[in-house]
Coordinates of C-alpha atoms and ligand atoms in Angstrom, one line a residue:
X1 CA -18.5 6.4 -30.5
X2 CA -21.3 9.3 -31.0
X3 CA -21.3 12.2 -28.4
X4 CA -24.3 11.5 -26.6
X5 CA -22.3 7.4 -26.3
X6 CA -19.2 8.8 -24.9
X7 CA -21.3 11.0 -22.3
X8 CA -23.2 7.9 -21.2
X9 CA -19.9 6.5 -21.0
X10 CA -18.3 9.0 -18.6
X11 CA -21.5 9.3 -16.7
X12 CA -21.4 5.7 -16.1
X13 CA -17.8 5.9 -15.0
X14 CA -18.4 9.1 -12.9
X15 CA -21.1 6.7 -10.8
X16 CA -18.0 4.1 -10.4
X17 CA -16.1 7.0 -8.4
X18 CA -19.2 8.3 -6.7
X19 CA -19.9 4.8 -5.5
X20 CA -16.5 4.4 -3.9
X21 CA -16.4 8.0 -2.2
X22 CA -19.6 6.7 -0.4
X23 CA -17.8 3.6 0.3
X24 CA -14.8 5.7 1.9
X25 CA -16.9 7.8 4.3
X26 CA -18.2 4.4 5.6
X27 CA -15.3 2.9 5.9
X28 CA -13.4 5.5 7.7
X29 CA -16.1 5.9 10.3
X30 CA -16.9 2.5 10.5
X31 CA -20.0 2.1 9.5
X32 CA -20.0 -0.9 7.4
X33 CA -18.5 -2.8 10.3
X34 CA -20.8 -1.4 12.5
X35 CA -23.6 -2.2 11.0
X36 CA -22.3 -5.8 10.1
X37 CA -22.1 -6.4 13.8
X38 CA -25.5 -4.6 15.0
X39 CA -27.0 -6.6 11.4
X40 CA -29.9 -4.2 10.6
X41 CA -30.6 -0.9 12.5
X42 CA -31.7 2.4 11.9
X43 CA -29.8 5.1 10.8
X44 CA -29.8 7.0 14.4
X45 CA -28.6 3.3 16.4
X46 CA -26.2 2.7 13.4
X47 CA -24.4 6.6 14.3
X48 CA -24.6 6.0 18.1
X49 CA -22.9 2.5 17.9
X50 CA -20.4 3.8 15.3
X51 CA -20.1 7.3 17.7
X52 CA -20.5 9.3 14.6
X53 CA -22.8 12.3 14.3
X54 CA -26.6 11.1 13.7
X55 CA -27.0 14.0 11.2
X56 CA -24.3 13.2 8.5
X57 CA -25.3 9.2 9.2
X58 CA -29.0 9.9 7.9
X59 CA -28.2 11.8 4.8
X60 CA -25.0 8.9 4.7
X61 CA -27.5 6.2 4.8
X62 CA -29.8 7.3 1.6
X63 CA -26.5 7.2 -0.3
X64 CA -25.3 4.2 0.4
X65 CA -28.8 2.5 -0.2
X66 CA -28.8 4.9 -3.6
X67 CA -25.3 2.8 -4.6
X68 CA -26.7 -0.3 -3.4
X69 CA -24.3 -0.7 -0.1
X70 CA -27.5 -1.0 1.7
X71 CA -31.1 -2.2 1.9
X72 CA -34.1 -1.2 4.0
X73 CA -36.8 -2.4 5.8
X74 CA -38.9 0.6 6.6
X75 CA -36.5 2.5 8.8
X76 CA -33.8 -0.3 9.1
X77 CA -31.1 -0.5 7.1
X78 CA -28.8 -3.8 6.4
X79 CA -25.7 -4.4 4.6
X80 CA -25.9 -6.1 0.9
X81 CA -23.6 -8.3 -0.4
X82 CA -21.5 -4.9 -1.7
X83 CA -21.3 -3.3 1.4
X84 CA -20.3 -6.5 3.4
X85 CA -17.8 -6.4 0.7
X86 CA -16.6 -3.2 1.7
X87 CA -16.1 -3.9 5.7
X88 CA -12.2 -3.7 6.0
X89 CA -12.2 -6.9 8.1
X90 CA -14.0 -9.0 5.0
X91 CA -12.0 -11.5 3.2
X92 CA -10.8 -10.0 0.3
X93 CA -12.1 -6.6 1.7
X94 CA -12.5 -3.7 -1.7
X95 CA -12.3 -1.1 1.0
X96 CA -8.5 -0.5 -0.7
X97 CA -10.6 0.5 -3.9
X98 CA -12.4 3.4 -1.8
X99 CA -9.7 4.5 0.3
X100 CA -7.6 4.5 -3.3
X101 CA -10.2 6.4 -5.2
X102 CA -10.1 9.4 -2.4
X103 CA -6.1 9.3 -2.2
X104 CA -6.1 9.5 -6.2
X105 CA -8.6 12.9 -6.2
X106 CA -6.8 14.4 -3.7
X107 CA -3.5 13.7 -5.1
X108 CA -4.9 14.3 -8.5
X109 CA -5.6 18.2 -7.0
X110 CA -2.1 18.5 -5.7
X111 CA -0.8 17.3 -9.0
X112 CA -2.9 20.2 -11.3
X113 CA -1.9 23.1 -8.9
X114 CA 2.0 21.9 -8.0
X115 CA 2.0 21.4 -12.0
X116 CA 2.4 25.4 -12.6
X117 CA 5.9 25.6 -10.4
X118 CA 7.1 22.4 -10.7
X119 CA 7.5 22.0 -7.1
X120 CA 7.6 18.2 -5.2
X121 CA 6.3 18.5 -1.9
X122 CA 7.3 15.2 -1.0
X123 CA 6.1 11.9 1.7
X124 CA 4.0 14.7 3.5
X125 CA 1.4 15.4 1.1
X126 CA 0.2 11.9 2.1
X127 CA -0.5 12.9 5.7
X128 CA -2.5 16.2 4.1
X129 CA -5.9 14.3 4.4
X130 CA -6.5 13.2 8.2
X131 CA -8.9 10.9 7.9
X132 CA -6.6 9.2 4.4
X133 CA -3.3 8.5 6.5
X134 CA -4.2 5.9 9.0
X135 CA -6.0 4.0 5.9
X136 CA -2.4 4.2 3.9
X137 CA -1.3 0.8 5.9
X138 CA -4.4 -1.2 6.0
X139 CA -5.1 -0.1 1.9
X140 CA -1.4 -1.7 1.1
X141 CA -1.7 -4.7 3.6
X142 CA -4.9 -5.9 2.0
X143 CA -3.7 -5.3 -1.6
X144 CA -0.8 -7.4 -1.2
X145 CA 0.2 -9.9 1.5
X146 CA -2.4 -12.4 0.4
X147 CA -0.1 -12.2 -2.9
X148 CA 3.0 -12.3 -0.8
X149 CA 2.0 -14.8 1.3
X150 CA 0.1 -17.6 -1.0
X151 CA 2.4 -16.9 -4.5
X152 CA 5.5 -14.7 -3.8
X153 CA 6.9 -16.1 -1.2
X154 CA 7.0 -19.9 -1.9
X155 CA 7.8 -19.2 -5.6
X156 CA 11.2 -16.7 -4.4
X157 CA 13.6 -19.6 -3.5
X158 CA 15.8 -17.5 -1.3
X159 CA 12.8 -17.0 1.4
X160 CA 12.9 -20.5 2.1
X161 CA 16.6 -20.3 2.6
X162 CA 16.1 -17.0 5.1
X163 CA 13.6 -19.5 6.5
X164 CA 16.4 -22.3 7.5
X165 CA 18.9 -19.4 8.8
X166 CA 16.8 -17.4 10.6
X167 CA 18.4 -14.5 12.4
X168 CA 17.8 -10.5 11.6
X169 CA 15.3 -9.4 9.0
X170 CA 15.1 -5.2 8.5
X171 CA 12.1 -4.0 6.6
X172 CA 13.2 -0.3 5.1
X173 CA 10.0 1.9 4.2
X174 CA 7.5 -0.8 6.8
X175 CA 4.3 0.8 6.7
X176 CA 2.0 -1.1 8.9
X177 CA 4.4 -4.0 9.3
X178 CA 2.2 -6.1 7.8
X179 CA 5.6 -7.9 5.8
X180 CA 7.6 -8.6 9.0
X181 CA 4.6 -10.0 10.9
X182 CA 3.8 -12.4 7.7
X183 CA 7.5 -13.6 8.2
X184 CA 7.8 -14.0 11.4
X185 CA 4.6 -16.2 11.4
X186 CA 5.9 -18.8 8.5
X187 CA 9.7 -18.4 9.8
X188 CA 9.8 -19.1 13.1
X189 CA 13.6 -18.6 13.9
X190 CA 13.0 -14.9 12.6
X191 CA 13.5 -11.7 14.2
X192 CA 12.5 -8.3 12.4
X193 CA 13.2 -4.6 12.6
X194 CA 11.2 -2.4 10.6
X195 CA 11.7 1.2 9.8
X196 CA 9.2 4.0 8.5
X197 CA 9.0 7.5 8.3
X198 CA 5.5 8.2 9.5
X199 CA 5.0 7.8 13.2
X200 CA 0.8 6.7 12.4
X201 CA 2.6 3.6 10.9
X202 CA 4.9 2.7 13.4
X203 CA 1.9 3.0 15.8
X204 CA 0.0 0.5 13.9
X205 CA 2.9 -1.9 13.5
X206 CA 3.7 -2.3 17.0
X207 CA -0.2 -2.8 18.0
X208 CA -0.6 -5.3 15.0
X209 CA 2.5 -7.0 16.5
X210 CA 0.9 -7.2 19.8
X211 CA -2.1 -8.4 18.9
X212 CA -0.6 -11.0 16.5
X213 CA 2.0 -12.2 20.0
X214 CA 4.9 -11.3 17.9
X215 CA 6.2 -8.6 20.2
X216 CA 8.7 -10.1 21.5
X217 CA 10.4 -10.9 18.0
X218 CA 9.3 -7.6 16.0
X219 CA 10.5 -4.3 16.3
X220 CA 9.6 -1.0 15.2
X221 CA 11.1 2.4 14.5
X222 CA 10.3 6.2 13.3
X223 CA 12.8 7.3 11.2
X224 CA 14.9 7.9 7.6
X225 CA 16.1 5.0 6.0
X226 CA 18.6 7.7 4.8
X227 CA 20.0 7.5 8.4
X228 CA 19.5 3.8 9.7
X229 CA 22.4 2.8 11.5
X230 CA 22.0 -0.9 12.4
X231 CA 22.9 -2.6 16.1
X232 CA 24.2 -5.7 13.6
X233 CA 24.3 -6.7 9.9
X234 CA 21.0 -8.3 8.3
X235 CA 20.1 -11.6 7.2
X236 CA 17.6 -10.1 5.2
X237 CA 16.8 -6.6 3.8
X238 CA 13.5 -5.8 2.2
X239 CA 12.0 -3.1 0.5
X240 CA 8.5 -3.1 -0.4
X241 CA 7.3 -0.8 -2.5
X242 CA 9.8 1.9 -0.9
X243 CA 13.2 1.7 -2.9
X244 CA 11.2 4.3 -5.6
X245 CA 10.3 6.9 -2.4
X246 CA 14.0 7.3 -1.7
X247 CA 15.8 6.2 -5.5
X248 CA 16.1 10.1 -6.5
X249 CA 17.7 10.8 -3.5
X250 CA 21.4 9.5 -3.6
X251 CA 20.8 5.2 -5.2
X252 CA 24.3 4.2 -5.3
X253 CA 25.0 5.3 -1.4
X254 CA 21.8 3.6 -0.3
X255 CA 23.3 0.3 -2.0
X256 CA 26.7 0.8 -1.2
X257 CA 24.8 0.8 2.7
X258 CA 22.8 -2.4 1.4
X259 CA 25.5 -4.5 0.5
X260 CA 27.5 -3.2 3.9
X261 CA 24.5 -4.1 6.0
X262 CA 23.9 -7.9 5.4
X263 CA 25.7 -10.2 6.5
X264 CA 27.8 -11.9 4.0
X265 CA 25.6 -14.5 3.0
X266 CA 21.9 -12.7 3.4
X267 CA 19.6 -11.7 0.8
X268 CA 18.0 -8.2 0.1
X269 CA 14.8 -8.4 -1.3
X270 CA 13.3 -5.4 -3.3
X271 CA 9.4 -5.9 -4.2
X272 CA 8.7 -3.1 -6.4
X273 CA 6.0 -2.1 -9.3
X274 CA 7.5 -2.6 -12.2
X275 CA 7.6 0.4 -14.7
X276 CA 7.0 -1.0 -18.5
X277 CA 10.1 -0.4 -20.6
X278 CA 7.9 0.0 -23.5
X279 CA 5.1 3.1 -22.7
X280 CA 2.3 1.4 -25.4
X281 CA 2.1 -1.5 -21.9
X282 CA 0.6 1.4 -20.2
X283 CA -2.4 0.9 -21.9
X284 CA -2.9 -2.5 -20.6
X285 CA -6.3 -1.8 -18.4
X286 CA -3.8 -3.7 -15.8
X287 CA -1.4 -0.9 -15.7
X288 CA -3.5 2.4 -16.3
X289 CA -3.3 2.5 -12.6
X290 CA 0.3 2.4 -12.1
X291 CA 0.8 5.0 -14.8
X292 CA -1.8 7.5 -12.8
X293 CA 0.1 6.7 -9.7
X294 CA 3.3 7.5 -11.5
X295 CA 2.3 10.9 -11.9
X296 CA 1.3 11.2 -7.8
X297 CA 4.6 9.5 -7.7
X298 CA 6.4 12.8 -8.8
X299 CA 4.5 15.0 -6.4
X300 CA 6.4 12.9 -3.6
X301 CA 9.6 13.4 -5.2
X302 CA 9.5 9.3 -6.3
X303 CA 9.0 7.6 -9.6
X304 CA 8.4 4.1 -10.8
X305 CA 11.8 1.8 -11.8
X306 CA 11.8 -0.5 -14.5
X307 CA 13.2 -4.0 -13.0
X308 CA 16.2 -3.4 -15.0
X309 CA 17.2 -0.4 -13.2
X310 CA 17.3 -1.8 -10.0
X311 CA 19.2 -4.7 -11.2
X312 CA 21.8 -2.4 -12.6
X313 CA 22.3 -0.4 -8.9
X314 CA 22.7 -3.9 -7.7
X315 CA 25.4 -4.2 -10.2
X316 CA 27.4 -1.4 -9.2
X317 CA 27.3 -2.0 -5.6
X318 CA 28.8 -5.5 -6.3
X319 CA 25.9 -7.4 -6.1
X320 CA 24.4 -9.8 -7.8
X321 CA 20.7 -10.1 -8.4
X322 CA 18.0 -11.9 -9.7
X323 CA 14.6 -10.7 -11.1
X324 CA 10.7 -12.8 -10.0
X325 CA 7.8 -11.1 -11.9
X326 CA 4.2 -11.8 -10.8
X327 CA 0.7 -10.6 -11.6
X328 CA 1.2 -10.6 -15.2
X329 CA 4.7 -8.7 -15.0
X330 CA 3.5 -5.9 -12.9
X331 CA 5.1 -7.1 -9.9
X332 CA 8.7 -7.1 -9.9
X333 CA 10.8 -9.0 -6.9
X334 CA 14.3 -8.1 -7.6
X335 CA 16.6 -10.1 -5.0
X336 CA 20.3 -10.0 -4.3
X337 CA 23.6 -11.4 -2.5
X338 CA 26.6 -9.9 -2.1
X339 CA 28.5 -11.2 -5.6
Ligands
LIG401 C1 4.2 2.6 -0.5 S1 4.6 2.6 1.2 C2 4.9 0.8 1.4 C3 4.8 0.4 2.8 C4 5.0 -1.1 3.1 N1 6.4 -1.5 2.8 C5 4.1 -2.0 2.4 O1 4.5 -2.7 1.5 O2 2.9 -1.9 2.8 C6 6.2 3.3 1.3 C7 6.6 3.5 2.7 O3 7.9 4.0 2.7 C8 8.0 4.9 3.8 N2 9.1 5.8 3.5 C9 9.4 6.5 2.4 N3 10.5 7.2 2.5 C10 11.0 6.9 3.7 C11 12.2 7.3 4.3 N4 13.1 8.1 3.8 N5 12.5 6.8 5.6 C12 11.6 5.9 6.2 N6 10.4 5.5 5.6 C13 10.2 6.0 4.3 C14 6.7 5.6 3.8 O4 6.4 6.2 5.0 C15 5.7 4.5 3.4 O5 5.2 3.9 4.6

């Protein structure tokens, strides 16, 4: 490729990330649902129905009609197909694509400055962007219960056998819950606990249990899954996407606590990316993501586990476990019984 080719290149994929920053600042001040709901207004109606300021909706408005989130008719403006795409309630929503493509810049800027002295700030640097952090749950909910719910969990045979027992599941690192209340919907003999550090999740969890009428069966905590201490052992534990925010802190203890924690004949049930053992898989346009967030990863103190790894802390806390892989390997479900 020629200079002037690779520029185009960039430029074009510059546009990509410009297109999704629009995206974000619609979908954090509602304005693609808004609009879906009014159907075509102007851009002063559109920023009093979505009680934003009229100023920043105008200038908003020409953007999104620039990237194609929205046409016009004179002064109205409707949604296109794109930016019905991007109201978070849409099936199949790509409003995780533009809440992802802020989070990455902004943790891409911690990353080059914390670079220099080496230092992890940790979980916080996630709450560092107010209008990112209530986002965090709703991005991860709508990139992966779908997958959970119409592949992983009828293809993992020990769900269906948590299913027929019922009893206690604990979800360790919930986010907005959106794991337990999947559960308790299929399995209806199913209660669940779910535990997360940031209190904006928690928050979320209990309304989205509410709303869903699983209150009465779902519970929800703030706190460190360093210092859970359980009213009585588990049926089933489950990590998603959590076991690498807390694996560099002491692994063996937080299996050793696993393994004590279930009950003798419950499952835990870790649903982690899984980290290529052979670093030329990285370039798999599939995994280029992963291997960014890897690096955001180590601002938060965390970093991705091969499959292997985990299987090995099951080992030595007595425990034996079996491996599931899903979306072309990148998905790793790791679960395990007491041995
Ligand atoms: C990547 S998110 C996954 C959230 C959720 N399990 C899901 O799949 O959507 C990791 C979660 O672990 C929580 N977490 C990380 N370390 C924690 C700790 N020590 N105690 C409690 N929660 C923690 C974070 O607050 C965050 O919500």
């Amino acid at each position: 490729m020629n200079a002037n080719e690779l520029k185009s290149l960039f430029r074009q994929q510059a546009q990509g990330a410009l297109a999704l920053n629009i995206a974000y600042i619609g979908v954090v001040n509602g304005l693609f649902s808004t609009l879906h709901e009014l159907g075509k207004a102007p851009a002063p109606a559109l920023a009093k129905a979505a009680k934003v300021d009229p100023g920043y909706v105008k200038r908003w408005c020409d953007a999104a009609y620039a990237f194609a989130y929205l046409d016009a008719d004179g002064d109205e403006f409707i949604l296109t197909s794109t930016g019905q795409a991007m109201c978070p309630e849409a099936p199949d929503t790509l409003m995780p694509l533009a809440v992802q493509s802020v989070l990455s810049a902004h943790m891409a800027e911690r990353a080059a400055g914390l670079m220099r002295t080496g230092e992890r700030p940790g979980e916080g640097v996630l709450a560092e962007r107010e209008t990112v952090l209530p986002w965090f749950g709703p991005m991860l909910e709508a990139n992966f219960a779908s997958l959970f719910e119409s592949t992983i969990c009828g293809a993992v045979p020990e769900f269906a056998a948590v299913d027929a027992r019922g009893g206690l599941a604990v979800d360790l690192g919930c986010g907005n819950g959106w794991y337990l209340r999947a559960l308790a919907r299929r399995f209806g003999k199913l209660r669940g606990l779910g535990i997360d550090g940031f209190e904006e999740n928690v928050r979320q969890a209990e309304g989205a249990a509410l709303k869903a009428g699983l209150a009465h069966r779902l519970k929800f905590i703030q706190g460190d899954i360093h210092a859970l201490v359980l009213d009585e052992p588990a049926d089933l534990i489950a990590m998603n996407r959590a076991l690498h925010h807390v694996w560099e802190k002491d692994t063996d203890a937080l299996f050793t606590w696993l393994r004590a924690n279930l009950k003798p004949s419950g499952y835990v049930a870790i649903w982690e990316p899984a980290w290529p053992a052979d670093r030329a898989a990285l370039r798999d346009p599939g995994r280029r993501a992963m291997a960014f967030q890897n690096l955001t990863e180590h601002v938060q103190g965390n970093h991705f586990l091969r499959p292997d790894e985990i299987e090995a802390a099951f080992a030595r806390a007595g425990m034996q476990s079996q491996r599931y892989l899903f979306v072309q390997g990148n998905e790793a479900i790791v679960v395990a019984h007491a041995a």
